[in-house]
Amino acid sequence: MIYFSGKGEVYSYTTVYEAPAGYDTNAPYTVAIVKLDEGPMVTAQLTDVDNSAVQIGMPVEMVTRKMRNDGDERGLIVYGYKFRPQALAAT
């Protein structure tokens, strides 16, 4: 079994202004290709960061965050992984 640290750096990114249905309340948001310290690359939304502050090479770490509400009266909340700047972990 392979384990990943959840730490890496921003390899590439873009900011989404016109989001797909279900994510439109989050726009604008930044999606990045994150190169994990162990080598693989994953695509994920960035969180806890000003979109204008994102830079290639910025160290990030994985966190679990709310992705969206599947909006009826059942109140289904969908969680998933996102990445935030590593510097926030020390605060």
C-alpha positions as semicolon CSV with decimal commas, in nm:
position;residue;x (nm);y (nm);z (nm)
1;M;0,000;0,000;0,000
2;I;0,127;0,347;-0,089
3;Y;0,071;0,639;0,146
4;F;0,099;1,004;0,051
5;S;0,191;1,288;0,288
6;G;-0,069;1,522;0,137
7;K;0,200;1,787;0,088
8;G;0,318;1,923;-0,244
9;E;0,346;2,233;-0,456
10;V;0,136;2,412;-0,717
11;Y;0,254;2,292;-1,059
12;S;-0,005;2,488;-1,261
13;Y;-0,338;2,660;-1,191
14;T;-0,634;2,848;-1,331
15;T;-0,916;3,051;-1,180
16;V;-1,272;2,948;-1,267
17;Y;-1,514;3,240;-1,308
18;E;-1,800;3,058;-1,483
19;A;-1,853;2,749;-1,268
20;P;-2,060;2,444;-1,361
21;A;-2,400;2,385;-1,201
22;G;-2,368;2,290;-0,837
23;Y;-2,045;2,486;-0,793
24;D;-2,160;2,827;-0,915
25;T;-2,197;2,971;-0,563
26;N;-1,824;2,911;-0,509
27;A;-1,707;3,110;-0,813
28;P;-1,455;3,249;-0,860
29;Y;-1,227;2,970;-0,735
30;T;-0,885;2,839;-0,824
31;V;-0,812;2,486;-0,944
32;A;-0,453;2,364;-0,945
33;I;-0,244;2,073;-1,058
34;V;-0,054;1,985;-0,742
35;K;0,268;1,789;-0,764
36;L;0,282;1,581;-0,448
37;D;0,615;1,545;-0,265
38;E;0,609;1,176;-0,358
39;G;0,587;1,256;-0,732
40;P;0,229;1,203;-0,858
41;M;0,020;1,500;-0,970
42;V;-0,344;1,557;-0,872
43;T;-0,601;1,816;-0,970
44;A;-0,777;1,994;-0,685
45;Q;-0,942;2,316;-0,582
46;L;-0,736;2,552;-0,366
47;T;-0,887;2,686;-0,045
48;D;-0,801;2,935;0,229
49;V;-0,607;3,151;-0,019
50;D;-0,671;3,470;-0,212
51;N;-0,693;3,372;-0,580
52;S;-0,450;3,652;-0,671
53;A;-0,188;3,518;-0,426
54;V;-0,152;3,174;-0,590
55;Q;0,189;3,111;-0,746
56;I;0,354;2,822;-0,925
57;G;0,580;2,644;-0,678
58;M;0,373;2,753;-0,376
59;P;0,387;2,481;-0,106
60;V;0,042;2,337;-0,027
61;E;-0,112;2,064;0,187
62;M;-0,428;1,857;0,150
63;V;-0,732;1,928;0,368
64;T;-1,090;1,797;0,372
65;R;-1,349;2,062;0,289
66;K;-1,711;2,095;0,182
67;M;-1,743;2,074;-0,195
68;R;-2,115;2,147;-0,238
69;N;-2,467;2,100;-0,105
70;D;-2,694;1,873;-0,304
71;G;-2,973;2,112;-0,232
72;D;-3,300;1,947;-0,141
73;E;-3,455;1,913;0,205
74;R;-3,234;1,613;0,288
75;G;-2,940;1,850;0,309
76;L;-2,681;1,619;0,157
77;I;-2,337;1,779;0,193
78;V;-2,054;1,651;-0,026
79;Y;-1,699;1,664;0,114
80;G;-1,371;1,609;-0,066
81;Y;-1,008;1,704;-0,069
82;K;-0,872;2,049;-0,145
83;F;-0,531;2,205;-0,092
84;R;-0,435;2,510;0,115
85;P;-0,105;2,695;0,155
86;Q;0,127;2,511;0,396
87;A;0,200;2,832;0,585
88;L;-0,156;2,824;0,725
89;A;-0,082;2,502;0,915
90;A;0,147;2,693;1,153
91;T;-0,120;2,950;1,245
